[in-house]
Amino acid sequence: MRSLLHRRSTLVSAGLTAGVVWVVWGWAMHVGDRWHLFANGWFMSVTMAVGSFIAGATSEGGGAVAFPVMTLAFGIDPATARDFSLMIQTVGMVAASITILYTRIGIEHRALLWATVGGAVGVVVGLESLAGLVPPTFAKMLFVSTWLAFAFALWMVNRYRDREVHRDIQRFGRRQAAQLLATGVAGGMVSSITGSGLDILTFSLLVLLFRITESVATPTSVVLMGVNAAVGFAWKSLAGGGMAPEAWDYWWVCVPIVVVGAPLGAWFIKQHSRLVVAGFLYCSILVQFVAAILLIPMTPVLLGFSGAVLLVALLCFRWMANHGVRRLEWLAAHGTAGNGVSVG
């Protein structure tokens, strides 16, 4: 009975959110005479049907699908792809966040607070001073290299089936707040270039260092990226010179899709094994990286940059994992062990 009521509340939340968005979107499409945009932008509607579902179900934002598809498969400028990613995640991941909060899916509130503050600072600083300095090919390789390192970190976590995890950060203090804040700043700056990044960095910190169960870390990262995308969207629209006109065209044809796909993803991950989604992520990230190597003209400098990004990201994730083990030992020594659960 409880499961039935939870499922019904999820559908009600998602349905109400989608209904409101559809009404406003339909009115704006009619008034602005924008229906013709589907003729040229239909491929983005299809892309975001998949991307929004992944955004709601995993720690990857919808931009993690949109950015590589737009830049690698369709040759769209990375700045336009970044703008679109921020814009569409503001709709899709905020819709998923409403479902998560309404149905009381567990999140780590302190992590959300401190990473949100850091992410807001990082995305604004990045948009103002960093994004314009990164050449398009380097932006593409920054994205795929970081995500490849993330896939390795996720695989490393899932190797240990019988590990102790928690639903909140144990012995939370100033140090933990500072780590979340710093990760937020770094993730926000990556988001200012590729449209997403804060979500996977914070997810990795929660899972690898703080040993938070993925069932809490995933919805936390979804809400976090939704807020960060909204901050980036608002800042660039109002104070950063505006979003790319082409990004707006793609946005209009994707809004009614993502407002359904992301909440469905959030519901799906609640019903299925995380290993199913993880396996899909491994494959998609590997395909993205191989495609980038094959499609982007490589130079020694670009290869060196990609290798450096991959190495630094791997070292960061490895540091998180090693210190996560030490943290568990410290918690055990101070009488906090035993409050967690083992996952298999």
Short mmCIF file of C-alpha atoms in Angstrom, two decimals:
data_model
loop_
_atom_site.label_atom_id
_atom_site.label_comp_id
_atom_site.label_asym_id
_atom_site.label_seq_id
_atom_site.Cartn_x
_atom_site.Cartn_y
_atom_site.Cartn_z
CA MET A 1 0.00 0.00 0.00
CA ARG A 2 2.80 2.42 0.88
CA SER A 3 4.54 1.64 -2.42
CA LEU A 4 1.29 2.31 -4.31
CA LEU A 5 0.78 5.63 -2.53
CA HIS A 6 4.39 6.66 -3.22
CA ARG A 7 4.01 5.79 -6.90
CA ARG A 8 0.78 7.76 -7.09
CA SER A 9 2.32 10.82 -5.41
CA THR A 10 5.24 10.66 -7.85
CA LEU A 11 2.89 10.61 -10.83
CA VAL A 12 0.82 13.46 -9.38
CA SER A 13 3.90 15.61 -8.81
CA ALA A 14 5.35 14.92 -12.25
CA GLY A 15 1.97 15.37 -13.93
CA LEU A 16 1.23 18.71 -12.28
CA THR A 17 4.70 20.06 -13.06
CA ALA A 18 4.51 18.93 -16.67
CA GLY A 19 0.99 20.30 -17.04
CA VAL A 20 1.97 23.78 -15.86
CA VAL A 21 5.04 23.85 -18.10
CA TRP A 22 3.11 22.59 -21.14
CA VAL A 23 0.45 25.28 -20.76
CA VAL A 24 2.99 28.10 -20.50
CA TRP A 25 5.16 26.60 -23.25
CA GLY A 26 2.22 26.08 -25.62
CA TRP A 27 1.06 29.66 -25.12
CA ALA A 28 4.57 31.02 -25.76
CA MET A 29 4.98 28.84 -28.86
CA HIS A 30 1.68 30.11 -30.26
CA VAL A 31 2.24 33.77 -29.46
CA GLY A 32 5.79 33.71 -30.81
CA ASP A 33 4.86 31.60 -33.86
CA ARG A 34 7.65 29.14 -33.06
CA TRP A 35 6.12 25.84 -34.22
CA HIS A 36 8.31 25.85 -37.32
CA LEU A 37 11.38 25.33 -35.11
CA PHE A 38 10.61 21.60 -34.94
CA ALA A 39 11.41 21.26 -38.64
CA ASN A 40 15.10 21.98 -38.05
CA GLY A 41 15.47 21.12 -34.37
CA TRP A 42 13.67 17.78 -34.14
CA PHE A 43 16.98 15.94 -33.65
CA MET A 44 17.48 17.77 -30.36
CA SER A 45 14.00 16.72 -29.22
CA VAL A 46 15.01 13.11 -29.78
CA THR A 47 18.40 13.64 -28.11
CA MET A 48 16.87 15.17 -25.00
CA ALA A 49 14.24 12.44 -24.72
CA VAL A 50 17.21 10.24 -23.79
CA GLY A 51 19.25 12.97 -22.11
CA SER A 52 16.50 14.10 -19.74
CA PHE A 53 15.80 10.53 -18.64
CA ILE A 54 19.49 10.02 -17.86
CA ALA A 55 19.56 13.37 -16.04
CA GLY A 56 16.78 12.30 -13.69
CA ALA A 57 18.12 8.78 -13.15
CA THR A 58 21.83 9.42 -12.65
CA SER A 59 24.40 11.87 -11.36
CA GLU A 60 24.96 13.10 -14.93
CA GLY A 61 22.99 16.14 -16.02
CA GLY A 62 21.14 16.32 -19.31
CA GLY A 63 24.06 18.37 -20.59
CA ALA A 64 26.20 15.24 -20.33
CA VAL A 65 24.24 13.91 -23.30
CA ALA A 66 23.45 17.19 -25.05
CA PHE A 67 27.00 18.60 -25.08
CA PRO A 68 28.80 15.67 -26.78
CA VAL A 69 25.93 15.00 -29.23
CA MET A 70 25.73 18.65 -30.25
CA THR A 71 29.47 19.26 -30.54
CA LEU A 72 30.67 15.88 -31.85
CA ALA A 73 27.75 14.52 -33.87
CA PHE A 74 26.29 17.76 -35.24
CA GLY A 75 29.29 20.12 -35.17
CA ILE A 76 27.56 22.78 -33.07
CA ASP A 77 29.78 25.36 -31.39
CA PRO A 78 30.62 24.37 -27.77
CA ALA A 79 29.50 27.77 -26.45
CA THR A 80 26.05 27.23 -27.98
CA ALA A 81 25.96 23.66 -26.63
CA ARG A 82 26.96 24.98 -23.18
CA ASP A 83 24.22 27.62 -23.24
CA PHE A 84 21.62 25.07 -24.33
CA SER A 85 22.72 22.62 -21.62
CA LEU A 86 22.31 25.23 -18.88
CA MET A 87 18.94 26.30 -20.28
CA ILE A 88 17.43 22.86 -20.72
CA GLN A 89 18.67 21.54 -17.38
CA THR A 90 16.96 24.49 -15.72
CA VAL A 91 13.70 22.97 -16.93
CA GLY A 92 14.36 19.23 -16.84
CA MET A 93 16.41 18.88 -13.68
CA VAL A 94 14.32 21.41 -11.78
CA ALA A 95 11.25 19.34 -12.76
CA ALA A 96 13.02 16.22 -11.48
CA SER A 97 14.00 18.12 -8.33
CA ILE A 98 10.37 19.00 -7.65
CA THR A 99 9.47 15.31 -7.89
CA ILE A 100 12.39 14.36 -5.63
CA LEU A 101 11.46 16.92 -2.98
CA TYR A 102 7.70 16.35 -3.20
CA THR A 103 8.01 12.57 -2.82
CA ARG A 104 10.64 13.00 -0.09
CA ILE A 105 13.34 10.97 -1.80
CA GLY A 106 16.37 11.17 0.48
CA ILE A 107 18.99 13.86 -0.16
CA GLU A 108 21.98 15.15 1.83
CA HIS A 109 20.82 18.67 2.74
CA ARG A 110 24.15 19.97 4.06
CA ALA A 111 25.96 18.79 0.96
CA LEU A 112 23.28 20.46 -1.15
CA LEU A 113 23.70 23.75 0.72
CA TRP A 114 27.50 24.07 0.61
CA ALA A 115 27.97 22.67 -2.90
CA THR A 116 25.22 24.98 -4.17
CA VAL A 117 26.99 28.03 -2.75
CA GLY A 118 30.32 26.95 -4.22
CA GLY A 119 28.72 26.01 -7.53
CA ALA A 120 27.04 29.41 -7.86
CA VAL A 121 30.36 31.16 -7.34
CA GLY A 122 32.16 28.80 -9.72
CA VAL A 123 29.69 29.04 -12.61
CA VAL A 124 29.51 32.85 -12.43
CA VAL A 125 33.29 33.27 -12.22
CA GLY A 126 33.75 30.73 -15.00
CA LEU A 127 31.23 32.40 -17.31
CA GLU A 128 32.85 35.79 -16.77
CA SER A 129 36.53 34.90 -16.95
CA LEU A 130 37.18 31.32 -18.05
CA ALA A 131 34.68 30.11 -20.65
CA GLY A 132 35.81 32.47 -23.40
CA LEU A 133 39.46 31.46 -23.00
CA VAL A 134 38.97 27.77 -23.79
CA PRO A 135 39.11 26.98 -27.56
CA PRO A 136 36.26 24.80 -28.89
CA THR A 137 38.33 21.65 -29.41
CA PHE A 138 39.81 21.94 -25.93
CA ALA A 139 36.32 22.39 -24.44
CA LYS A 140 35.20 19.16 -26.14
CA MET A 141 38.20 17.20 -24.86
CA LEU A 142 37.85 18.70 -21.37
CA PHE A 143 34.33 17.30 -21.30
CA VAL A 144 35.02 13.77 -22.54
CA SER A 145 38.26 13.41 -20.53
CA THR A 146 36.59 14.44 -17.27
CA TRP A 147 33.67 12.11 -17.90
CA LEU A 148 35.98 9.20 -18.69
CA ALA A 149 37.68 9.70 -15.33
CA PHE A 150 34.26 9.82 -13.70
CA ALA A 151 33.30 6.50 -15.34
CA PHE A 152 36.44 4.95 -13.88
CA ALA A 153 35.59 6.33 -10.44
CA LEU A 154 32.06 4.96 -10.67
CA TRP A 155 33.40 1.57 -11.74
CA MET A 156 35.84 1.64 -8.84
CA VAL A 157 33.00 2.27 -6.40
CA ASN A 158 30.83 -0.50 -7.82
CA ARG A 159 33.65 -3.07 -7.55
CA TYR A 160 33.14 -3.13 -3.79
CA ARG A 161 29.67 -4.58 -3.44
CA ASP A 162 29.80 -5.13 0.33
CA ARG A 163 30.96 -1.74 1.50
CA GLU A 164 29.67 0.37 4.35
CA VAL A 165 27.64 3.41 3.29
CA HIS A 166 25.65 6.10 5.05
CA ARG A 167 22.61 8.22 4.25
CA ASP A 168 24.20 11.40 5.59
CA ILE A 169 27.69 12.76 6.22
CA GLN A 170 28.98 11.47 9.55
CA ARG A 171 30.66 13.91 11.95
CA PHE A 172 29.96 16.89 9.72
CA GLY A 173 32.10 19.94 10.51
CA ARG A 174 33.98 22.88 9.03
CA ARG A 175 36.37 20.65 7.10
CA GLN A 176 33.57 18.80 5.36
CA ALA A 177 31.80 22.07 4.57
CA ALA A 178 35.03 23.46 3.08
CA GLN A 179 35.51 20.34 0.95
CA LEU A 180 31.98 20.62 -0.41
CA LEU A 181 32.40 24.34 -1.03
CA ALA A 182 35.68 23.86 -2.91
CA THR A 183 34.23 21.00 -4.97
CA GLY A 184 31.27 23.22 -5.75
CA VAL A 185 33.52 26.01 -7.04
CA ALA A 186 35.49 23.60 -9.23
CA GLY A 187 32.34 21.92 -10.53
CA GLY A 188 30.69 25.24 -11.25
CA MET A 189 33.68 26.35 -13.31
CA VAL A 190 33.54 23.13 -15.35
CA SER A 191 29.82 23.75 -15.87
CA SER A 192 30.58 27.23 -17.19
CA ILE A 193 32.52 25.59 -20.05
CA THR A 194 30.57 22.40 -20.80
CA GLY A 195 27.13 23.02 -19.28
CA SER A 196 27.50 20.37 -16.56
CA GLY A 197 30.14 19.08 -14.19
CA LEU A 198 29.12 20.18 -10.72
CA ASP A 199 26.84 17.17 -10.43
CA ILE A 200 29.43 14.47 -11.11
CA LEU A 201 32.14 16.09 -8.98
CA THR A 202 29.83 16.43 -5.98
CA PHE A 203 28.43 12.93 -6.53
CA SER A 204 31.96 11.54 -6.55
CA LEU A 205 32.88 13.42 -3.37
CA LEU A 206 29.79 12.14 -1.58
CA VAL A 207 30.22 8.51 -2.67
CA LEU A 208 34.01 8.14 -2.60
CA LEU A 209 35.02 10.34 0.33
CA PHE A 210 31.93 10.58 2.54
CA ARG A 211 30.67 7.07 1.66
CA ILE A 212 27.12 8.20 1.01
CA THR A 213 24.88 5.61 -0.62
CA GLU A 214 24.16 6.26 -4.31
CA SER A 215 20.42 6.26 -3.54
CA VAL A 216 21.02 9.54 -1.68
CA ALA A 217 23.98 10.93 -3.65
CA THR A 218 22.16 10.66 -7.00
CA PRO A 219 19.04 12.72 -6.13
CA THR A 220 21.26 15.18 -4.26
CA SER A 221 23.33 15.73 -7.40
CA VAL A 222 20.18 16.08 -9.52
CA VAL A 223 18.78 18.87 -7.31
CA LEU A 224 22.22 20.48 -7.12
CA MET A 225 22.70 20.57 -10.90
CA GLY A 226 19.19 21.91 -11.41
CA VAL A 227 19.93 24.87 -9.14
CA ASN A 228 23.38 25.42 -10.67
CA ALA A 229 22.00 25.37 -14.21
CA ALA A 230 19.36 27.92 -13.22
CA VAL A 231 22.02 30.19 -11.72
CA GLY A 232 24.16 29.94 -14.87
CA PHE A 233 21.14 30.50 -17.12
CA ALA A 234 19.98 33.54 -15.17
CA TRP A 235 23.45 35.10 -14.93
CA LYS A 236 24.34 34.74 -18.58
CA SER A 237 20.88 35.91 -19.68
CA LEU A 238 20.81 38.99 -17.50
CA ALA A 239 24.45 40.00 -17.00
CA GLY A 240 26.59 37.88 -19.30
CA GLY A 241 25.58 39.05 -22.75
CA GLY A 242 22.63 36.69 -23.25
CA MET A 243 22.32 33.10 -24.43
CA ALA A 244 23.23 32.07 -27.98
CA PRO A 245 20.23 32.61 -30.34
CA GLU A 246 20.57 29.09 -31.75
CA ALA A 247 20.46 27.68 -28.22
CA TRP A 248 17.05 29.31 -27.76
CA ASP A 249 15.76 27.59 -30.93
CA TYR A 250 16.81 24.19 -29.61
CA TRP A 251 15.45 24.98 -26.16
CA TRP A 252 11.93 25.63 -27.41
CA VAL A 253 11.66 22.21 -29.09
CA CYS A 254 12.98 20.35 -26.05
CA VAL A 255 11.09 21.92 -23.14
CA PRO A 256 7.97 19.68 -23.36
CA ILE A 257 10.20 16.59 -23.61
CA VAL A 258 12.53 17.11 -20.65
CA VAL A 259 9.79 18.09 -18.24
CA VAL A 260 8.53 14.50 -18.57
CA GLY A 261 11.79 12.62 -19.15
CA ALA A 262 13.67 13.86 -16.08
CA PRO A 263 10.94 13.04 -13.52
CA LEU A 264 10.54 9.63 -15.16
CA GLY A 265 14.27 9.08 -14.74
CA ALA A 266 14.04 10.02 -11.06
CA TRP A 267 11.21 7.50 -10.64
CA PHE A 268 13.04 4.78 -12.62
CA ILE A 269 16.18 4.85 -10.50
CA LYS A 270 14.02 4.40 -7.42
CA GLN A 271 12.61 1.18 -8.87
CA HIS A 272 15.71 -0.43 -10.44
CA SER A 273 19.25 -1.39 -9.58
CA ARG A 274 21.87 1.33 -9.76
CA LEU A 275 24.13 -1.18 -11.56
CA VAL A 276 21.81 -1.15 -14.59
CA VAL A 277 22.21 2.60 -14.99
CA ALA A 278 25.93 2.43 -14.18
CA GLY A 279 26.48 -0.09 -16.98
CA PHE A 280 24.74 2.17 -19.44
CA LEU A 281 26.86 5.11 -18.31
CA TYR A 282 30.10 3.17 -18.78
CA CYS A 283 29.18 2.40 -22.38
CA SER A 284 27.92 5.87 -23.28
CA ILE A 285 30.94 7.66 -21.78
CA LEU A 286 33.39 5.33 -23.52
CA VAL A 287 31.61 5.88 -26.85
CA GLN A 288 31.79 9.65 -26.33
CA PHE A 289 35.52 9.54 -25.66
CA VAL A 290 36.31 7.29 -28.63
CA ALA A 291 34.14 9.44 -30.91
CA ALA A 292 35.98 12.57 -29.78
CA ILE A 293 39.36 11.00 -30.53
CA LEU A 294 38.18 9.95 -33.99
CA LEU A 295 36.28 13.10 -34.97
CA ILE A 296 38.41 15.90 -33.52
CA PRO A 297 41.67 16.68 -35.35
CA MET A 298 44.32 15.84 -32.76
CA THR A 299 47.48 17.85 -32.21
CA PRO A 300 50.29 17.11 -29.73
CA VAL A 301 49.10 20.02 -27.56
CA LEU A 302 45.49 18.82 -27.55
CA LEU A 303 46.53 15.25 -26.76
CA GLY A 304 48.72 16.50 -23.93
CA PHE A 305 45.88 18.64 -22.58
CA SER A 306 43.44 15.71 -22.71
CA GLY A 307 45.90 13.41 -21.01
CA ALA A 308 46.59 15.99 -18.29
CA VAL A 309 42.86 16.51 -17.63
CA LEU A 310 42.31 12.76 -17.45
CA LEU A 311 45.26 12.25 -15.12
CA VAL A 312 44.32 15.10 -12.76
CA ALA A 313 40.71 13.92 -12.60
CA LEU A 314 41.78 10.33 -11.91
CA LEU A 315 44.14 11.47 -9.16
CA CYS A 316 41.37 13.55 -7.57
CA PHE A 317 38.93 10.66 -7.63
CA ARG A 318 41.61 8.32 -6.29
CA TRP A 319 42.35 10.76 -3.47
CA MET A 320 38.65 10.80 -2.58
CA ALA A 321 38.51 7.00 -2.52
CA ASN A 322 41.65 6.58 -0.38
CA HIS A 323 40.57 9.21 2.11
CA GLY A 324 37.12 7.66 2.18
CA VAL A 325 38.69 4.45 3.53
CA ARG A 326 40.68 6.41 6.11
CA ARG A 327 37.56 8.31 7.11
CA LEU A 328 35.70 5.05 7.76
CA GLU A 329 38.59 3.89 9.94
CA TRP A 330 38.54 7.19 11.83
CA LEU A 331 34.78 6.96 12.34
CA ALA A 332 35.18 3.40 13.66
CA ALA A 333 37.86 4.55 16.09
CA HIS A 334 35.60 7.32 17.37
CA GLY A 335 32.55 5.18 17.85
CA THR A 336 30.58 6.25 14.77
CA ALA A 337 30.90 2.93 12.89
CA GLY A 338 27.87 0.74 12.76
CA ASN A 339 25.47 3.53 11.85
CA GLY A 340 25.86 2.73 8.17
CA VAL A 341 24.58 -0.10 6.05
CA SER A 342 26.28 -2.51 3.69
CA VAL A 343 25.29 -2.55 0.04
CA GLY A 344 25.58 -5.51 -2.21
#
